[in-house]
């Protein structure tokens, strides 16, 4: 029996602009973008009708399976928001209107990587190489303790919201600049204007010891993490320039 | 007469968690975070009552003054969303309910920089050094041409939304790890666990020429931009480790 390997394509998550070459819906692509993002932006409607603005909070998150810690990325996964859960977000996701009658608090989650500055013949054709993912899902609190409802102390220590994803999409731009044909026929402009891509990635620098540190050398596991992270970042960004557009 | 130099502090934008050491409301801090972000996340409520989710779009943006191109960052500024304006966002911001009866489409805009991985004695005390800004404002289209309403062709070429900011806040973490006192008294743990910060910034790599490029060398203005961007990124991230918490 064929397993699902992609999110459903709905009106809400369909990639319209450049959808054919850039839109992606498969689990592997979307889960990789999320799990390599140092920070995600989480948005939700504010229930106060006097407040017109939706909320955004930068948060830490990871997609995984609670039942299989070594789950691959190409299968359905839940998203776990961790770090400090804002009291507003936690209170909303615990309110009966969202949690008992509904499926949870509706969250929209965004993860974006800039992979390169794309320099074309004209400013209007300048672009980024990028990978972005937008996910929609319903958040429910996961209590650290098994007895529910939790005490006030337990509430304060609860660090996880589980988000069941209902749909998602990714948008990816790779490759060199795409200049207009008319500009590419302009030999004078081409003779004087460099075109190409400046690869971009998140750099981890030389670790700086804290004043209270007692360990003489930065441990090898930290140095290896820094080295491998930077090598992979550069490799991905350079590969994005060379990648053929599909 | 004293000029305003900060956004108003309202219930909506007040920094609650760690508000005393981390919350900032001044123009200079917030505008700098926005204008050094390669990408922003823009959120707005979706008007369809059947759609529970707010929308997020990653976009390019800049804060400035249309009347003074060299405006400093410590004065009131508008936010301009540019690049391609999604048809949904453009349509919404042009609808009479938002644009004629109201002040424009309510947008929430987030910009986040990760400045360091903060490694403490315990996983629970691990953190990031970061600078994040959240802004609330009302978006109205700016037509490229002076006659309104615009034609369909003009609509397609309109590339700017102006956002009048009504409130904003920033949240900033700097400094070394903050370990619990009990952990810091544990000499065995301190003797074996390195504590400190891995500075983090956006790296621009070696420019890669496009296949259609005719210019032999990468121009000096590109190389200088890359070099200065990287030096400033590292300098900021290292300075954040050393900065005293206020």
XYZ file of C-alpha atoms in Angstrom:
492
model
C 0.000 0.000 0.000
C 1.450 3.355 -0.994
C 2.381 5.568 1.930
C 1.673 9.280 1.749
C 4.888 11.219 1.256
C 3.457 14.731 0.792
C 1.103 17.215 2.426
C -2.243 17.833 0.686
C -2.282 20.793 -1.711
C -5.148 23.075 -0.686
C -6.160 26.611 -1.649
C -4.644 27.774 1.640
C -1.153 26.378 1.119
C -0.853 26.268 -2.662
C 2.176 28.124 -4.017
C 0.727 30.429 -6.686
C 3.511 32.773 -7.808
C 6.208 30.650 -9.532
C 4.308 27.613 -8.172
C 5.437 25.299 -10.959
C 9.207 25.611 -10.569
C 9.345 26.568 -6.880
C 6.473 24.959 -4.952
C 7.131 21.756 -2.996
C 4.798 19.721 -0.794
C 6.805 16.631 0.157
C 7.556 15.757 3.778
C 11.320 15.438 3.310
C 11.761 18.942 1.867
C 9.492 20.701 4.360
C 10.707 18.846 7.476
C 14.347 19.495 6.532
C 13.732 23.262 6.188
C 12.075 23.338 9.629
C 14.651 21.203 11.434
C 17.623 23.181 10.126
C 16.122 26.577 11.070
C 17.626 28.099 14.227
C 14.370 29.974 14.818
C 10.776 29.750 13.574
C 8.061 32.391 13.446
C 4.746 31.260 14.902
C 1.547 33.193 14.174
C -1.945 32.875 15.581
C -5.144 34.951 15.503
C -5.741 37.061 18.604
C -9.193 36.259 19.967
C -9.862 39.805 21.204
C -12.114 41.357 18.504
C -10.758 44.807 19.402
C -7.249 43.683 18.522
C -6.957 43.673 14.743
C -3.461 42.225 14.595
C -2.480 38.581 14.466
C 0.397 37.652 16.786
C 3.878 36.490 15.801
C 6.354 34.944 18.241
C 9.876 33.767 17.322
C 10.242 30.272 18.798
C 12.385 27.152 18.834
C 10.921 24.038 17.329
C 11.633 20.586 16.037
C 9.681 18.114 13.932
C 9.773 14.540 15.068
C 7.852 11.541 16.214
C 7.209 11.002 19.911
C 6.883 7.281 19.343
C 10.009 6.883 17.212
C 12.933 9.065 18.170
C 14.868 8.080 15.065
C 12.033 8.745 12.648
C 13.096 9.675 9.133
C 12.045 13.061 7.767
C 10.000 11.675 4.856
C 7.085 10.454 6.967
C 4.280 12.369 8.742
C 5.725 14.145 11.784
C 4.447 16.411 14.543
C 5.976 19.782 15.306
C 7.068 20.462 18.882
C 7.457 24.051 20.033
C 9.873 24.248 22.909
C 11.766 26.758 24.943
C 9.568 29.136 26.905
C 5.935 29.018 25.833
C 4.463 32.516 26.149
C 1.731 32.740 28.718
C -0.594 34.088 26.034
C 0.079 31.206 23.663
C -0.145 28.632 26.448
C -3.346 30.142 27.839
C -4.959 30.237 24.405
C -4.014 26.674 23.552
C -5.459 25.539 26.886
C -8.809 27.340 26.543
C -11.813 25.044 26.135
C -12.994 26.774 22.959
C -9.829 25.681 21.194
C -8.935 22.581 23.133
C -12.159 20.751 24.018
C -14.581 21.791 21.309
C -11.969 22.265 18.603
C -8.801 20.539 17.502
C -6.484 22.958 19.288
C -5.173 26.457 18.669
C -4.668 27.149 14.943
C -1.014 28.073 14.361
C 0.806 29.155 11.220
C 4.521 28.433 11.334
C 7.206 29.825 9.026
C 10.833 28.784 8.512
C 13.018 30.624 6.002
C 16.631 30.159 4.864
C 18.392 32.696 2.650
C 20.874 30.704 0.526
C 22.270 33.401 -1.734
C 22.152 36.964 -3.012
C 21.347 36.708 -6.728
C 22.916 39.606 -8.651
C 21.467 40.138 -12.110
C 22.067 42.683 -14.876
C 19.261 44.909 -13.586
C 18.070 45.678 -10.039
C 14.589 44.500 -11.011
C 15.940 40.979 -11.671
C 17.948 40.783 -8.431
C 16.686 37.997 -6.186
C 17.528 35.640 -3.347
C 18.154 31.947 -3.460
C 15.994 30.754 -0.578
C 14.087 27.896 0.985
C 10.940 28.760 2.915
C 8.271 26.586 4.488
C 4.829 27.532 5.806
C 2.935 25.008 7.942
C -0.608 25.063 9.355
C -1.544 23.013 12.376
C -3.389 22.752 15.670
C -1.492 23.168 18.926
C -2.273 21.336 22.128
C -0.227 21.491 25.338
C 1.800 18.451 26.328
C 1.970 18.200 30.063
C 5.295 17.244 31.546
C 3.396 15.162 34.097
C 0.754 12.579 33.485
C -1.924 13.853 35.839
C -4.169 16.492 34.283
C -5.098 19.240 34.775
C -1.686 20.443 35.837
C -0.953 22.482 38.926
C 0.179 26.094 38.654
C 3.773 24.979 39.195
C 3.484 22.363 36.494
C 2.000 24.945 34.130
C 5.012 27.160 34.697
C 7.377 24.313 33.900
C 5.537 23.056 30.836
C 7.891 23.618 27.940
C 6.263 21.828 25.023
C 3.379 22.504 22.665
C 2.577 19.743 20.207
C 1.370 20.919 16.800
C -0.487 18.460 14.573
C 0.217 19.639 11.036
C -2.718 19.646 8.623
C -1.091 21.154 5.545
C 2.192 22.742 4.516
C 4.169 23.932 1.543
C 7.695 24.971 0.702
C 8.978 27.460 -1.828
C 12.529 27.162 -3.123
C 14.582 29.263 -5.511
C 17.884 27.888 -6.797
C 20.224 28.674 -9.646
C 21.926 31.686 -11.216
C 20.222 35.013 -12.057
C 17.398 35.009 -14.602
C 17.847 38.098 -16.709
C 15.412 39.346 -19.311
C 16.358 38.316 -22.854
C 16.529 41.961 -23.927
C 19.062 42.678 -21.174
C 21.104 39.581 -22.105
C 21.292 40.842 -25.710
C 22.707 44.170 -24.481
C 26.428 43.524 -24.994
C 27.431 46.836 -23.443
C 25.656 46.078 -20.172
C 26.978 42.512 -20.122
C 30.539 43.695 -20.681
C 30.451 45.857 -17.569
C 28.020 44.170 -15.176
C 29.055 41.090 -13.198
C 26.267 38.552 -12.750
C 26.230 35.676 -10.328
C 25.363 34.631 -6.803
C 26.872 35.371 -3.394
C 26.227 32.151 -1.397
C 24.817 32.816 2.090
C 24.623 30.684 5.230
C 24.513 30.888 9.026
C 28.077 31.030 10.334
C 29.191 29.778 13.723
C 32.313 31.601 14.885
C 35.120 30.866 17.333
C 33.590 29.841 20.695
C 34.055 32.455 23.462
C 34.456 31.019 26.977
C 32.338 32.445 29.782
C 34.111 34.165 32.705
C 33.016 31.303 34.953
C 34.324 28.614 32.607
C 36.825 26.148 34.192
C 37.518 23.898 31.174
C 40.827 24.840 29.527
C 39.986 23.951 25.928
C 36.790 24.121 23.902
C 35.682 20.452 23.762
C 36.108 18.574 20.510
C 32.346 17.887 20.203
C 31.689 21.653 20.183
C 34.473 22.351 17.668
C 33.282 19.505 15.444
C 29.692 20.800 15.564
C 30.875 24.291 14.574
C 33.077 22.942 11.763
C 30.473 20.562 10.333
C 27.699 23.162 10.581
C 29.756 25.724 8.649
C 30.942 23.245 6.024
C 27.395 22.034 5.428
C 26.086 25.604 5.280
C 28.602 26.624 2.642
C 28.134 23.375 0.692
C 24.334 23.833 0.571
C 24.558 27.491 -0.446
C 27.059 26.795 -3.236
C 25.074 23.749 -4.400
C 21.973 25.962 -4.661
C 23.772 28.164 -7.206
C 24.689 25.185 -9.380
C 21.361 23.375 -8.990
C 19.391 23.181 -12.211
C 15.927 24.669 -11.966
C 13.348 21.958 -12.416
C 10.302 70.559 22.538
C 11.241 66.941 23.191
C 10.931 64.678 20.162
C 9.570 61.177 20.589
C 12.349 58.613 20.328
C 10.396 55.461 21.230
C 7.251 53.560 20.308
C 4.408 53.594 22.845
C 4.360 50.644 25.254
C 0.923 49.028 25.041
C -0.511 45.750 26.327
C -0.157 44.396 22.779
C 3.566 45.028 22.370
C 4.833 44.961 25.962
C 7.659 42.480 26.555
C 6.494 40.464 29.560
C 8.943 37.574 29.999
C 12.358 39.052 30.961
C 10.836 42.460 30.052
C 13.089 44.416 32.400
C 16.489 43.344 31.061
C 15.475 42.461 27.498
C 12.595 44.676 26.304
C 13.389 47.740 24.166
C 11.032 50.263 22.563
C 13.329 52.890 21.059
C 13.304 53.693 17.337
C 17.054 53.219 16.833
C 17.118 49.656 18.221
C 13.985 48.482 16.425
C 14.724 50.107 13.061
C 18.273 48.703 13.062
C 17.003 45.152 13.666
C 14.552 45.500 10.751
C 16.969 47.109 8.297
C 19.712 44.519 8.869
C 17.353 41.536 8.428
C 17.672 39.834 5.034
C 14.064 38.674 5.340
C 11.013 39.591 7.444
C 7.948 37.563 8.314
C 4.672 39.390 7.714
C 1.443 38.134 9.274
C -2.164 39.192 8.777
C -5.592 37.816 9.708
C -7.347 35.954 6.927
C -10.819 37.467 6.451
C -12.485 34.161 5.517
C -14.250 33.019 8.719
C -13.890 29.388 7.606
C -10.117 29.763 7.551
C -8.897 29.617 11.137
C -5.267 30.338 10.361
C -3.535 33.697 10.147
C -1.232 34.077 7.151
C 2.556 34.463 7.203
C 4.599 35.535 4.187
C 8.403 35.956 4.150
C 9.101 39.323 2.521
C 11.747 41.940 1.851
C 11.388 45.245 3.585
C 13.094 48.448 4.589
C 12.264 51.201 7.049
C 12.814 54.718 5.838
C 11.323 58.071 5.099
C 9.886 58.813 1.679
C 10.498 62.525 2.201
C 14.081 62.200 3.464
C 16.167 59.483 1.863
C 18.981 59.966 4.358
C 16.761 59.849 7.427
C 18.454 58.630 10.604
C 17.103 55.510 12.281
C 16.178 57.202 15.579
C 13.145 59.061 14.224
C 9.647 57.813 13.264
C 9.883 55.839 10.006
C 7.524 53.965 7.724
C 8.078 50.377 6.695
C 8.077 49.590 2.972
C 7.411 46.021 1.863
C 8.916 45.426 -1.534
C 9.702 42.640 -3.916
C 6.642 40.823 -5.207
C 3.498 41.627 -3.244
C 1.329 38.503 -3.091
C -1.948 38.914 -4.869
C -3.747 37.994 -1.635
C -1.924 40.630 0.405
C -2.317 43.258 -2.313
C -6.004 42.470 -2.793
C -6.690 42.628 0.938
C -4.848 45.902 1.425
C -6.832 47.395 -1.466
C -10.273 46.305 -0.250
C -12.561 49.138 0.860
C -13.200 47.580 4.270
C -9.535 47.971 5.124
C -8.567 50.885 2.957
C -11.460 53.333 2.844
C -13.282 52.743 6.106
C -10.241 51.735 8.090
C -6.600 52.739 8.298
C -5.347 49.922 6.058
C -4.667 46.217 6.425
C -3.395 45.346 9.934
C 0.014 43.676 9.593
C 2.304 42.159 12.201
C 5.937 42.098 11.142
C 8.768 40.134 12.741
C 12.551 40.399 12.295
C 14.874 38.087 14.217
C 18.671 37.773 14.389
C 20.374 34.863 16.165
C 23.671 36.261 17.544
C 24.996 33.268 19.444
C 24.482 29.771 20.807
C 24.689 30.084 24.592
C 26.068 26.882 26.130
C 25.452 26.551 29.880
C 26.198 23.867 32.464
C 22.754 22.306 31.964
C 20.596 21.896 28.861
C 17.771 23.743 30.641
C 19.941 26.885 30.854
C 21.071 26.756 27.215
C 19.888 29.791 25.285
C 20.464 32.003 22.263
C 21.836 35.486 22.114
C 19.315 37.175 19.844
C 17.694 40.414 18.725
C 14.059 40.253 17.672
C 11.586 42.973 16.777
C 7.806 42.787 16.401
C 5.990 45.697 14.727
C 2.277 46.405 14.250
C 1.064 48.685 11.505
C -1.471 49.397 8.778
C -0.580 48.693 5.152
C -1.757 50.722 2.196
C -0.657 50.224 -1.412
C 1.610 52.810 -3.003
C 0.910 53.026 -6.677
C 3.863 53.310 -9.008
C 1.838 55.747 -11.099
C 0.030 58.838 -9.993
C -3.378 58.188 -11.546
C -5.641 56.052 -9.364
C -7.215 53.556 -9.477
C -4.470 51.662 -11.283
C -4.963 49.561 -14.375
C -4.555 45.792 -14.268
C -1.070 46.157 -15.744
C -0.137 48.741 -13.172
C -1.463 46.501 -10.402
C 0.821 43.734 -11.609
C 3.829 46.021 -11.522
C 3.100 47.625 -8.167
C 5.916 46.552 -5.938
C 5.484 48.572 -2.740
C 3.211 48.446 0.292
C 3.647 51.244 2.806
C 3.118 50.252 6.430
C 2.416 52.988 8.988
C 3.748 51.592 12.265
C 1.568 52.128 15.346
C 3.585 50.236 17.956
C 6.624 47.973 18.161
C 8.980 46.328 20.581
C 12.328 44.568 20.534
C 13.671 41.802 22.722
C 17.408 41.330 23.072
C 19.525 38.793 24.908
C 23.261 39.424 25.299
C 26.024 38.090 27.501
C 27.405 34.763 28.676
C 25.318 31.835 29.985
C 23.273 32.359 33.167
C 23.602 29.168 35.156
C 21.694 28.385 38.332
C 23.683 29.102 41.481
C 23.361 25.488 42.575
C 24.925 24.340 39.303
C 27.720 26.906 39.609
C 28.543 25.523 43.072
C 28.891 22.025 41.618
C 32.677 21.875 41.166
C 32.558 18.467 39.502
C 30.214 19.671 36.776
C 32.177 22.883 36.296
C 35.450 20.983 35.989
C 34.147 18.958 33.055
C 31.590 21.189 31.296
C 32.716 24.035 29.030
C 30.480 27.102 29.229
C 30.424 29.999 26.829
C 28.942 31.296 23.617
C 29.362 30.345 19.950
C 28.915 33.679 18.085
C 26.566 33.432 15.083
C 26.020 35.647 12.036
C 24.919 35.539 8.415
C 27.927 34.708 6.258
C 28.394 35.798 2.654
C 30.670 33.380 0.797
C 32.861 33.595 -2.287
C 30.778 35.011 -5.188
C 29.992 32.442 -7.913
C 29.788 33.844 -11.440
C 26.792 32.957 -13.595
C 27.384 30.978 -16.808
C 26.377 34.066 -18.785
C 28.757 36.395 -16.927
C 31.238 38.300 -19.155
C 33.113 40.281 -16.485
C 36.465 38.645 -15.692
C 36.740 39.575 -12.016
C 34.209 40.023 -9.268
C 33.931 43.833 -8.935
C 35.545 45.500 -5.951
C 32.218 46.945 -4.712
C 30.819 43.402 -4.436
C 33.936 42.064 -2.684
C 33.950 45.042 -0.299
C 30.254 44.528 0.513
C 30.914 40.844 1.270
C 33.984 41.620 3.397
C 32.362 44.454 5.374
C 29.142 42.497 5.898
C 31.057 39.524 7.318
C 33.344 41.629 9.508
C 30.394 43.541 10.932
C 28.444 40.308 11.506
C 31.292 38.714 13.454
C 32.003 41.937 15.362
C 28.347 42.272 16.449
C 28.055 38.623 17.480
C 31.277 38.707 19.538
C 30.308 42.067 21.079
C 26.993 40.532 22.175
C 28.883 37.932 24.240
C 30.901 40.599 26.033
C 28.027 43.061 26.458
C 27.013 43.575 30.048
C 23.369 42.818 30.708
C 21.553 45.990 31.703
